[in-house]
Coordinates of C-alpha atoms and ligand atoms in Angstrom, one line a residue:
Chain L
X155 CA -20.0 17.8 -12.0
X156 CA -21.3 17.2 -8.6
X157 CA -18.2 16.6 -6.6
X158 CA -18.5 13.8 -4.1
X159 CA -19.5 15.1 -0.7
X160 CA -16.8 16.1 1.7
X161 CA -17.2 13.3 4.2
X162 CA -17.7 10.6 1.6
X163 CA -14.5 11.5 -0.1
X164 CA -12.5 11.9 3.1
X165 CA -12.9 8.7 5.0
X166 CA -10.8 8.7 8.1
X167 CA -9.3 5.3 8.2
X168 CA -7.1 3.2 6.0
X169 CA -4.7 4.1 3.3
X170 CA -5.5 5.2 -0.3
X171 CA -3.9 5.1 -3.7
X172 CA -4.6 8.5 -5.2
X173 CA -4.9 7.0 -8.6
X174 CA -8.3 5.6 -7.5
X175 CA -9.5 9.2 -6.7
X176 CA -8.0 10.3 -10.1
X177 CA -9.8 7.7 -12.2
X178 CA -13.1 8.0 -10.3
X179 CA -13.1 11.8 -10.6
X180 CA -12.1 11.7 -14.2
X181 CA -15.1 9.4 -14.9
X182 CA -17.4 11.8 -13.0
X183 CA -16.0 14.8 -15.0
X184 CA -16.4 12.9 -18.3
X185 CA -20.0 12.0 -17.4
X186 CA -20.8 15.6 -16.7
X187 CA -19.0 17.1 -19.7
X188 CA -18.5 15.4 -23.0
X189 CA -15.6 17.7 -23.8
X190 CA -13.5 15.8 -21.3
X191 CA -11.2 13.2 -23.0
X192 CA -8.3 11.2 -21.8
X193 CA -5.0 10.8 -23.7
X194 CA -2.5 8.0 -22.7
X195 CA 0.7 6.3 -23.8
X196 CA -0.2 2.6 -23.6
X197 CA -0.8 3.4 -19.9
X198 CA -4.5 2.6 -19.5
X199 CA -3.7 0.1 -16.7
X200 CA -1.2 2.1 -14.8
X201 CA -3.4 5.2 -15.0
X202 CA -6.4 3.0 -13.8
X203 CA -8.4 4.1 -16.8
X204 CA -9.9 0.7 -17.7
X205 CA -13.3 1.9 -16.5
X206 CA -13.1 5.1 -18.6
X207 CA -12.1 3.1 -21.6
X208 CA -15.1 0.8 -21.2
X209 CA -17.6 3.6 -20.9
X210 CA -16.1 6.0 -23.5
X211 CA -13.8 4.1 -25.8
X212 CA -13.9 6.8 -28.4
X213 CA -12.9 9.5 -25.8
X214 CA -9.8 7.6 -24.7
X215 CA -7.0 8.4 -27.2
X216 CA -4.1 5.9 -26.8
X217 CA -1.3 7.1 -28.9
X218 CA 0.9 4.1 -28.0
X219 CA 4.4 4.3 -26.5
X220 CA 5.0 7.9 -27.8
X221 CA 4.9 10.5 -25.2
X222 CA 6.0 13.5 -27.3
X223 CA 3.2 12.8 -29.7
X224 CA 0.9 12.3 -26.7
X225 CA 1.4 15.8 -25.4
X226 CA 1.2 17.3 -28.9
X227 CA -2.0 15.5 -29.5
X228 CA -3.3 16.8 -26.2
X229 CA -2.6 20.3 -27.3
X230 CA -4.4 19.7 -30.6
X231 CA -7.5 18.2 -28.8
X232 CA -7.6 21.4 -26.7
X233 CA -7.5 23.5 -29.8
X234 CA -10.5 21.5 -31.1
X235 CA -12.5 22.4 -28.0
X236 CA -11.8 19.3 -25.9
X237 CA -10.6 19.2 -22.3
X238 CA -7.8 16.6 -22.5
X239 CA -6.5 14.9 -19.4
X240 CA -3.1 13.6 -20.6
X241 CA -2.2 10.8 -18.2
X242 CA 1.2 9.1 -18.2
X243 CA 4.0 8.0 -15.8
X244 CA 5.3 11.4 -14.6
X245 CA 8.9 10.5 -15.5
X246 CA 8.0 10.1 -19.2
X247 CA 5.4 12.9 -19.3
X248 CA 7.7 15.5 -17.9
X249 CA 11.1 14.1 -19.0
X250 CA 10.5 12.7 -22.5
X251 CA 7.9 15.3 -23.6
X252 CA 9.4 18.3 -21.8
X253 CA 9.6 20.5 -24.9
X254 CA 6.1 19.6 -25.9
X255 CA 5.0 20.6 -22.4
X256 CA 6.9 23.8 -22.6
X257 CA 6.0 24.9 -26.2
X258 CA 2.6 23.2 -27.0
X259 CA 1.1 23.5 -23.5
X260 CA 2.7 26.2 -21.3
X261 CA 4.0 28.7 -23.9
X262 CA 1.0 28.2 -26.2
X263 CA -1.2 28.4 -23.0
X264 CA -3.5 25.6 -24.1
X265 CA -6.2 24.0 -22.1
X266 CA -4.3 20.8 -21.4
X267 CA -4.4 18.9 -18.1
X268 CA -1.2 17.0 -17.5
X269 CA -1.5 14.1 -15.0
X270 CA 1.9 12.8 -13.9
X271 CA 1.2 9.3 -12.6
X272 CA 3.3 7.5 -9.9
X273 CA 5.6 10.5 -9.5
X274 CA 8.6 10.9 -7.2
X275 CA 10.1 7.5 -6.4
X276 CA 6.7 5.7 -6.7
X277 CA 8.3 3.1 -9.0
X278 CA 10.8 2.1 -6.3
X279 CA 13.0 -0.7 -7.5
X280 CA 12.6 0.1 -11.1
X281 CA 15.1 2.9 -10.5
X282 CA 16.0 6.4 -11.5
X283 CA 14.8 6.1 -15.1
X284 CA 11.3 5.5 -13.8
X285 CA 11.6 7.9 -10.8
X286 CA 10.3 11.4 -11.4
X287 CA 12.1 13.4 -8.8
X288 CA 13.0 16.2 -11.3
X289 CA 9.5 17.0 -12.5
X290 CA 8.9 19.8 -10.0
X291 CA 12.2 21.6 -10.9
X292 CA 11.5 21.2 -14.6
X293 CA 7.9 22.4 -14.5
X294 CA 8.1 25.2 -11.9
X295 CA 9.8 27.7 -14.2
X296 CA 7.2 27.2 -17.0
X297 CA 5.0 30.3 -17.1
X298 CA 1.2 29.7 -17.4
X299 CA 1.4 26.1 -16.1
X300 CA -0.3 25.6 -12.7
X301 CA 1.5 22.9 -10.7
X302 CA -0.4 21.0 -8.0
X303 CA 1.0 18.3 -5.8
X304 CA -2.0 16.7 -3.9
X305 CA -1.4 15.0 -0.6
X306 CA -4.4 12.5 -0.5
X307 CA -7.5 11.4 -2.3
X308 CA -9.6 14.4 -1.4
X309 CA -7.0 16.8 -2.6
X310 CA -6.5 14.8 -5.8
X311 CA -10.2 14.9 -6.5
X312 CA -10.2 18.7 -5.8
X313 CA -7.3 19.2 -8.1
X314 CA -9.0 17.3 -10.9
X315 CA -12.2 19.3 -10.5
X316 CA -10.4 22.5 -10.4
X317 CA -8.4 21.6 -13.5
X318 CA -11.5 20.7 -15.5
X319 CA -13.2 24.0 -14.6
X320 CA -10.1 26.2 -15.1
X321 CA -9.3 27.4 -18.6
X322 CA -5.6 26.8 -19.1
X323 CA -2.7 24.4 -18.5
X324 CA -2.4 22.5 -15.3
X325 CA -0.1 19.7 -14.1
X326 CA -1.2 17.4 -11.3
X327 CA 1.0 14.8 -9.6
X328 CA -1.0 11.6 -9.0
X329 CA 0.7 9.4 -6.4
X330 CA 0.4 5.6 -6.0
X331 CA 2.1 5.5 -2.6
X332 CA -0.6 4.6 0.0
X333 CA -1.5 7.6 2.1
X334 CA -4.1 8.3 4.8
X335 CA -7.0 10.7 4.2
X336 CA -6.0 13.9 6.0
X337 CA -8.1 16.3 8.0
X338 CA -8.0 19.3 5.7
X339 CA -8.7 22.8 7.0
X340 CA -10.0 24.1 3.6
X341 CA -13.3 23.3 2.1
X342 CA -11.9 23.5 -1.4
X343 CA -8.5 24.1 -2.9
X344 CA -7.7 27.6 -4.2
X345 CA -5.0 28.4 -6.7
X346 CA -1.8 29.4 -4.9
X347 CA -3.2 29.0 -1.4
X348 CA -1.2 27.0 1.1
X349 CA -3.0 25.3 3.9
X350 CA -1.8 25.4 7.5
X351 CA -2.6 21.8 8.6
X352 CA -1.3 22.3 12.2
X353 CA -0.3 25.4 14.1
X354 CA 3.1 25.8 15.8
X355 CA 5.7 28.5 16.7
X356 CA 9.1 26.8 17.1
X357 CA 9.6 25.6 13.5
X358 CA 7.6 25.4 10.3
X359 CA 7.6 22.2 8.2
X360 CA 6.5 22.9 4.6
X361 CA 5.6 19.8 2.7
X362 CA 3.4 18.5 -0.1
X363 CA 2.2 15.3 -1.8
X364 CA 2.8 12.1 0.1
X365 CA 5.3 13.8 2.4
X366 CA 2.5 15.8 4.0
X367 CA 1.3 13.0 6.2
X368 CA 4.8 12.2 7.2
X369 CA 5.4 15.8 8.2
X370 CA 2.3 15.6 10.4
X371 CA 3.7 12.5 12.0
X372 CA 7.0 14.3 12.6
X373 CA 5.1 17.2 14.3
X374 CA 3.6 14.6 16.7
X375 CA 7.1 13.3 17.5
X376 CA 8.3 16.9 18.1
X377 CA 5.3 17.7 20.3
X378 CA 6.4 14.8 22.6
X379 CA 9.7 16.6 23.0
X380 CA 8.0 19.9 23.7
X381 CA 8.6 21.4 20.3
X382 CA 5.7 23.1 18.6
X383 CA 5.9 22.6 14.8
X384 CA 3.7 24.2 12.3
X385 CA 2.9 22.0 9.3
X386 CA 2.0 23.8 6.0
X387 CA 0.6 22.0 2.9
X388 CA 2.3 23.5 -0.1
X389 CA 0.3 21.6 -2.7
X390 CA 0.6 24.5 -5.1
X391 CA 4.1 24.8 -6.6
X392 CA 2.8 27.3 -9.1
X393 CA 1.4 29.8 -8.1
X394 CA 3.4 29.7 -4.9
X395 CA 2.0 31.1 -1.7
X396 CA 4.7 33.6 -0.9
X397 CA 2.8 35.0 2.1
X398 CA 2.5 31.6 3.8
X399 CA 6.3 31.1 3.3
X400 CA 7.1 34.5 4.9
X401 CA 4.7 33.7 7.7
X402 CA 6.4 30.3 8.2
X403 CA 9.7 32.2 8.6
X404 CA 8.2 33.9 11.6
X405 CA 8.8 30.7 13.6
X406 CA 12.5 31.3 13.0
X407 CA 13.3 28.0 11.3
X408 CA 11.9 26.3 8.2
X409 CA 12.1 22.7 6.9
X410 CA 10.9 21.6 3.5
X411 CA 10.0 18.0 2.7
X412 CA 9.2 16.7 -0.8
X413 CA 9.3 13.5 -2.7
X414 CA 11.5 15.2 -5.2
X415 CA 15.1 16.4 -5.8
X416 CA 16.3 18.7 -3.2
X417 CA 17.4 21.0 -6.0
X418 CA 14.8 23.2 -7.7
X419 CA 11.5 21.9 -6.3
X420 CA 9.7 22.9 -3.1
X421 CA 12.9 23.4 -1.2
X422 CA 14.3 25.6 -4.0
X423 CA 11.1 27.6 -4.2
X424 CA 11.0 28.2 -0.5
X425 CA 14.7 29.0 -0.3
X426 CA 14.3 31.6 -3.1
X427 CA 11.4 33.2 -1.2
X428 CA 13.2 33.3 2.1
X429 CA 16.4 34.7 0.6
X430 CA 14.4 37.5 -1.0
X431 CA 12.1 38.3 1.9
X432 CA 13.0 36.9 5.2
X433 CA 16.1 34.6 5.6
X434 CA 16.0 32.1 8.4
X435 CA 17.8 28.8 9.0
X436 CA 16.4 26.2 6.7
X437 CA 16.8 22.4 6.1
X438 CA 15.7 20.7 2.9
X439 CA 14.6 17.1 2.7
X440 CA 14.3 15.3 -0.5
X441 CA 16.6 13.3 -2.8
X442 CA 20.1 14.5 -3.3
X443 CA 20.6 12.6 -6.6
X444 CA 19.7 9.4 -8.4
X445 CA 18.4 6.9 -5.8
X446 CA 20.0 3.5 -5.3
X447 CA 18.0 0.3 -5.7
X448 CA 15.2 -0.2 -3.2
X449 CA 11.5 -0.3 -2.4
X450 CA 9.7 3.0 -1.9
X451 CA 9.6 2.6 1.9
X452 CA 13.3 1.7 2.0
X453 CA 14.2 4.8 0.0
X454 CA 12.1 7.1 2.1
X455 CA 13.8 5.9 5.2
X456 CA 17.2 5.9 3.6
X457 CA 16.9 9.6 2.8
X458 CA 15.3 10.7 6.0
X459 CA 11.8 11.1 4.5
X460 CA 10.2 9.7 7.6
X461 CA 8.8 11.0 10.9
X462 CA 12.2 10.4 12.5
X463 CA 14.2 12.1 9.7
X464 CA 11.9 15.1 9.4
X465 CA 11.8 15.7 13.2
X466 CA 15.6 15.6 13.4
X467 CA 15.9 18.0 10.5
X468 CA 13.5 20.3 12.4
X469 CA 15.6 20.1 15.5
X470 CA 18.7 20.9 13.5
X471 CA 17.0 23.9 11.9
X472 CA 15.9 25.1 15.4
X473 CA 19.5 24.7 16.7
X474 CA 20.7 27.0 14.0
X475 CA 18.4 29.9 15.1
X476 CA 20.6 33.0 15.8
Chain Z
X612 CA 44.8 -9.4 -25.9
X613 CA 42.2 -11.2 -27.9
X614 CA 38.4 -10.9 -27.9
X615 CA 36.3 -14.0 -28.2
X616 CA 32.8 -15.2 -27.7
X617 CA 32.6 -17.3 -24.6
X618 CA 32.8 -20.2 -24.9
X619 CA 34.7 -20.5 -28.2
X620 CA 32.2 -21.3 -31.1
X621 CA 31.9 -25.0 -31.9
X622 CA 30.7 -26.5 -35.1
X623 CA 27.2 -26.1 -36.6
X624 CA 24.8 -28.5 -34.8
X625 CA 26.6 -28.4 -31.5
X626 CA 26.6 -24.7 -31.5
X627 CA 22.8 -24.5 -32.0
X628 CA 22.3 -27.0 -29.2
X629 CA 24.6 -25.0 -27.0
X630 CA 22.8 -21.8 -27.7
X631 CA 19.4 -23.5 -27.1
X632 CA 20.6 -24.8 -23.7
X633 CA 21.8 -21.3 -22.8
X634 CA 18.4 -19.8 -23.8
X635 CA 16.7 -22.2 -21.5
X636 CA 19.0 -21.4 -18.7
X637 CA 18.4 -17.7 -19.2
X638 CA 14.6 -18.3 -19.0
X639 CA 14.9 -20.4 -15.8
X640 CA 17.2 -17.9 -14.2
X641 CA 15.1 -14.9 -15.2
X642 CA 11.9 -16.5 -13.9
X643 CA 13.5 -17.3 -10.6
X644 CA 14.7 -13.7 -10.3
X645 CA 11.2 -12.4 -11.0
X646 CA 9.7 -14.9 -8.6
X647 CA 12.0 -14.0 -5.8
X648 CA 11.9 -10.2 -6.4
X649 CA 8.1 -10.2 -6.7
X650 CA 8.6 -7.8 -9.6
X651 CA 9.8 -7.9 -13.2
X652 CA 8.9 -8.4 -16.9
X653 CA 9.0 -12.2 -17.6
X654 CA 7.1 -12.1 -20.8
X655 CA 9.7 -10.0 -22.6
X656 CA 12.5 -11.8 -20.8
X657 CA 11.4 -15.0 -22.4
X658 CA 10.9 -13.7 -25.9
X659 CA 14.4 -12.2 -25.7
X660 CA 16.2 -15.2 -24.4
X661 CA 17.0 -16.9 -27.7
X662 CA 18.3 -13.6 -29.1
X663 CA 20.5 -12.9 -26.1
X664 CA 21.9 -16.5 -26.1
X665 CA 22.7 -16.3 -29.8
X666 CA 24.4 -13.0 -29.5
X667 CA 26.5 -13.7 -26.4
X668 CA 27.3 -17.4 -27.1
X669 CA 27.4 -17.4 -30.9
X670 CA 28.1 -14.0 -32.4
X671 CA 29.6 -11.3 -30.3
X672 CA 33.3 -10.8 -29.4
X673 CA 34.0 -9.5 -25.9
X674 CA 36.3 -10.0 -23.0
X675 CA 34.8 -10.2 -19.6
X676 CA 38.1 -9.4 -18.0
X677 CA 38.2 -6.1 -19.9
X678 CA 34.6 -5.3 -20.4
X679 CA 35.3 -1.8 -21.9
X680 CA 37.9 -3.2 -24.3
X681 CA 37.9 -0.6 -27.2
X682 CA 37.5 -3.3 -29.8
X683 CA 34.6 -5.2 -28.2
X684 CA 31.3 -5.7 -30.0
X685 CA 28.6 -3.6 -28.3
X686 CA 25.2 -4.8 -27.3
X687 CA 22.5 -2.4 -26.1
X688 CA 19.4 -3.7 -24.4
X689 CA 17.0 -1.0 -25.5
X690 CA 14.1 -2.9 -24.0
X691 CA 15.7 -2.2 -20.6
X692 CA 12.7 -3.5 -18.6
X693 CA 13.8 -7.1 -19.4
X694 CA 16.7 -7.2 -16.9
X695 CA 15.8 -10.7 -15.8
X696 CA 17.1 -12.1 -19.1
X697 CA 19.7 -9.4 -19.6
X698 CA 21.4 -9.8 -16.2
X699 CA 21.2 -13.6 -16.6
X700 CA 23.0 -13.7 -19.9
X701 CA 25.7 -11.2 -18.6
X702 CA 26.3 -13.4 -15.6
X703 CA 26.4 -16.6 -17.7
X704 CA 28.8 -15.0 -20.0
X705 CA 31.0 -14.2 -17.0
X706 CA 30.7 -10.5 -16.5
X707 CA 29.7 -11.0 -12.9
X708 CA 29.1 -13.9 -10.6
X709 CA 25.8 -15.7 -11.1
X710 CA 25.3 -15.6 -7.3
X711 CA 24.7 -11.8 -7.7
X712 CA 21.5 -12.6 -9.5
X713 CA 20.0 -13.4 -6.1
X714 CA 20.2 -9.7 -5.2
X715 CA 17.9 -8.6 -8.1
X716 CA 16.1 -5.4 -7.1
X717 CA 17.0 -5.9 -3.4
X718 CA 17.8 -2.7 -1.4
X719 CA 21.2 -1.2 -2.6
X720 CA 21.6 -4.0 -5.1
X721 CA 23.7 -3.4 -8.3
X722 CA 20.9 -5.2 -10.1
X723 CA 18.4 -2.4 -10.4
X724 CA 15.1 -3.0 -12.1
X725 CA 16.6 -1.3 -15.2
X726 CA 20.3 -1.7 -16.2
X727 CA 22.9 0.7 -14.9
X728 CA 26.4 0.8 -16.5
X729 CA 27.8 2.4 -13.4
X730 CA 26.8 -0.6 -11.3
X731 CA 27.8 -3.5 -13.5
X732 CA 30.2 -4.5 -16.2
X733 CA 28.9 -5.4 -19.6
X734 CA 26.3 -2.7 -19.8
X735 CA 26.9 0.0 -22.4
X736 CA 24.2 2.5 -21.5
X737 CA 21.4 2.9 -19.0
X738 CA 18.1 2.0 -20.5
X739 CA 14.5 1.8 -19.2
X740 CA 12.7 4.6 -21.0
X741 CA 11.9 3.0 -24.3
X742 CA 13.4 4.4 -27.5
X743 CA 16.9 5.3 -26.2
X744 CA 19.0 2.3 -27.4
X745 CA 19.1 2.9 -31.1
X746 CA 20.3 6.5 -31.1
X747 CA 23.1 5.6 -28.7
X748 CA 24.0 2.6 -30.9
X749 CA 24.1 4.9 -34.0
X750 CA 26.6 7.1 -32.1
X751 CA 28.7 4.0 -31.2
X752 CA 28.7 2.8 -34.8
X753 CA 29.7 6.3 -36.2
X754 CA 32.5 6.3 -33.7
X755 CA 33.6 2.9 -34.9
X756 CA 33.7 4.2 -38.5
X757 CA 35.6 7.3 -37.6
X758 CA 38.3 5.3 -35.9
X759 CA 38.3 2.6 -38.5
X760 CA 37.4 -0.1 -36.0
X761 CA 35.6 -3.2 -37.0
X762 CA 33.6 -3.8 -33.9
X763 CA 29.9 -4.5 -34.4
X764 CA 27.0 -2.9 -32.6
X765 CA 23.8 -4.7 -31.8
X766 CA 20.6 -3.3 -30.4
X767 CA 17.6 -5.2 -29.1
X768 CA 14.3 -3.2 -29.2
X769 CA 10.8 -4.3 -28.4
X770 CA 8.1 -4.1 -31.1
X771 CA 6.0 -1.8 -29.0
X772 CA 9.1 0.3 -28.4
X773 CA 9.2 1.2 -32.1
X774 CA 6.3 3.5 -31.5
X775 CA 8.8 5.9 -30.0
X776 CA 9.8 8.5 -32.6
X777 CA 13.4 8.5 -31.5
X778 CA 13.8 5.1 -33.2
X779 CA 12.9 6.5 -36.5
X780 CA 15.1 9.5 -36.2
X781 CA 17.9 7.1 -35.4
X782 CA 17.0 4.8 -38.3
X783 CA 17.3 7.7 -40.7
X784 CA 20.7 8.6 -39.3
X785 CA 21.9 5.0 -39.4
X786 CA 21.0 4.7 -43.1
X787 CA 22.4 8.1 -43.9
X788 CA 25.8 7.2 -42.3
X789 CA 25.8 3.8 -44.0
X790 CA 26.4 2.1 -40.7
X791 CA 27.1 -1.4 -42.0
X792 CA 28.4 -2.6 -38.7
X793 CA 25.1 -1.8 -36.9
X794 CA 22.4 -4.4 -36.4
X795 CA 19.0 -3.7 -34.9
X796 CA 17.1 -6.7 -33.7
X797 CA 13.4 -6.2 -33.1
X798 CA 11.8 -8.6 -30.6
X799 CA 8.6 -9.0 -32.5
X800 CA 6.5 -10.8 -29.9
X801 CA 3.5 -8.8 -31.1
X802 CA 2.6 -7.7 -27.6
X803 CA 3.5 -4.6 -25.8
X804 CA 3.4 -4.4 -22.7
X805 CA 21.5 -13.4 -41.3
X806 CA 23.2 -11.4 -43.8
X807 CA 26.8 -11.1 -44.7
X808 CA 28.0 -7.9 -43.1
X809 CA 30.8 -7.4 -45.6
X810 CA 28.5 -7.1 -48.6
X811 CA 26.2 -4.5 -47.0
X812 CA 26.5 -0.8 -47.2
X813 CA 23.5 -0.2 -45.0
X814 CA 22.6 -1.0 -41.4
X815 CA 20.8 -4.2 -40.9
X816 CA 17.5 -4.8 -39.1
X817 CA 16.6 -8.3 -38.1
X818 CA 12.9 -8.8 -37.3
X819 CA 12.9 -11.6 -34.8
X820 CA 9.5 -13.2 -34.8
X821 CA 9.3 -14.2 -31.2
X822 CA 6.7 -15.3 -28.7
X823 CA 6.3 -13.3 -25.5
X824 CA 6.5 -15.7 -22.5
X825 CA 8.2 -18.3 -24.8
X826 CA 8.7 -21.7 -23.3
X827 CA 6.0 -21.8 -20.7
X828 CA 2.5 -22.9 -21.9
X829 CA 0.4 -20.5 -19.8
X830 CA 2.7 -17.5 -20.5
X831 CA 3.0 -17.7 -24.2
X832 CA 1.3 -14.9 -26.1
X833 CA -0.4 -13.8 -22.9
X834 CA 0.0 -10.1 -22.3
X835 CA -0.8 -10.4 -18.6
X836 CA 2.8 -11.8 -18.2
X837 CA 4.3 -8.5 -19.4
X838 CA 5.1 -7.8 -15.8
X839 CA 3.3 -10.8 -14.1
X840 CA 4.9 -12.4 -11.1
X841 CA 4.4 -16.1 -10.6
X842 CA 2.9 -17.7 -7.5
X843 CA 4.5 -20.8 -6.1
X844 CA 2.4 -23.2 -8.2
X845 CA 3.0 -21.3 -11.4
X846 CA 6.7 -21.1 -10.7
X847 CA 6.9 -24.8 -10.2
X848 CA 4.9 -25.5 -13.3
X849 CA 7.1 -23.2 -15.4
X850 CA 10.3 -24.8 -14.1
X851 CA 8.9 -28.2 -15.1
X852 CA 8.4 -26.9 -18.6
X853 CA 11.7 -25.1 -19.0
X854 CA 13.9 -28.2 -19.4
Ligands
TPP1203 C1 9.3 6.0 -22.8 C2 8.6 4.9 -22.1 N1 7.3 4.9 -22.1 C3 6.6 3.9 -21.4 C4 7.3 2.9 -20.8 C5 6.5 1.8 -20.0 N2 6.7 0.5 -20.6 C6 7.6 -0.4 -20.1 S1 7.6 -1.8 -21.0 C7 6.4 -1.3 -22.0 C8 5.9 -2.2 -23.1 C9 7.0 -2.5 -24.1 O1 6.6 -3.3 -25.1 P1 7.6 -3.9 -26.1 O2 8.5 -2.8 -26.6 O3 6.9 -4.6 -27.2 O4 8.5 -4.9 -25.2 P2 8.3 -6.4 -24.9 O5 7.0 -6.9 -25.5 O6 9.5 -7.1 -25.5 O7 8.3 -6.5 -23.4 C10 6.0 0.0 -21.7 C11 4.9 0.8 -22.3 C12 8.7 3.0 -20.8 N3 9.5 2.1 -20.2 N4 9.3 4.0 -21.5
MG1204 MG1 6.5 -6.6 -27.6

């Protein structure tokens, strides 16, 4: 497909729901390649696939409320030569169908593109059954499966285009939380390549997904206090950019920020890497357990996933330098 | 200590009138909650209201003072998205104050969008992901058999929910174990988004032919009310009709 031009897909103002970039890109991919199909679980609306359904009703497979079947059907479609984008609320895609994701997709190494919609705590008040803060920890150990956590519409579009062209299993988190379009340094995403969004020497903040723009805000707050913070976009959970993490440790203090459980996700991956290669003081921000009731913004603030929370975690990490 | 339905069952016609009044109150309450929270699933709340009123005010034995009484009848709201109706019936039955309904989905509220047994009495298991209620109910019913208890177990599922394979695995187990004290009620509102228990040696499935959005003219059979939220005008109109 001809990807939308850089500037057109990266407007500078306003806030964006990455599901719009997801559905727009999927339609462009489907137009360019008739092997592209969508597979859903009664989730046409929440995946914003109404337009796709109208244009290619026969290429949208709705299995009903049956996520295990959905992922298995996706693997079968790949076997039959199709490029299935399996789209479903991330909590059910990764939780309910985890064994299908493991055996039919990752272990079988099938050409399935898993699109986890409204991940993290995107469902707010609907609570922990609908939150998907465990997905990164569940998927990261699955060999063969590439895991991408885009931060904004441009990166979502890039991840979709990459996935369509790549032969093999990919998981993409597609957020609904409104985010600004960020000024990316890369022209295109590359597997396993982290992106330094902002240079800095006193501390490195490693973030991905909708936390990336909050990390950049935190760096502004820190700059006002004379602290120079590096901000690194860790969109790729698998493969992981080991070099970028070791480089980050060169600042002497590392903070990870993710819209996910503090156990086993980005924080876990970075901690493993630092422990093996270059231990430095580290703070991890994320969710310590099942979240209480609340809107998304309430919960972000409650757990310090805000410019204020991230900057104070950064100061704490710095204060622990030897 | 004795278990009873609350209030004590009255005779035939009165009982039906009482259950009807309760169902209406559940709808009014649920719709108010969805309106105030700006979030919820009123269509499925309304189709479930008669079923919940019948169970809690006509059929089940429970003690709100001892909500985990070992001999209580169990109810599992497998269509866990319909908390507007479920919390309303629990409050009306006396498990917690009706005033708490005002906190529905507010920050740090015990009334989460989906039911949490660790927050509120009267909830047997946390639901929300569809297709979880029946397997848990099968376990409860097997436990009842093992300990020779005569409690009954009821599960309410959505009709769309039956697309989840876990229900069918559980249905086979229920039949295999001859769980005659287990009753599955399917809220057959056709939109997604009475037998004598003593004479049975099988589990029972009641298909309740319901209407999604029941009771409000513009909501009945209209799938856009699966998780629709009323504006002020719609709310006022609905409250006029729900009397
Ligand atoms: C495993 C799982 N997949 C998807 C959903 C999203 N979801 C919530 S309600 C609903 C429709 C349910 O329809 P039905 O069971 O008929 O319930 P009712 O009509 O009574 O609301 C769906 C798909 C979910 N809660 N759980
Ligand atoms: Mg239904």
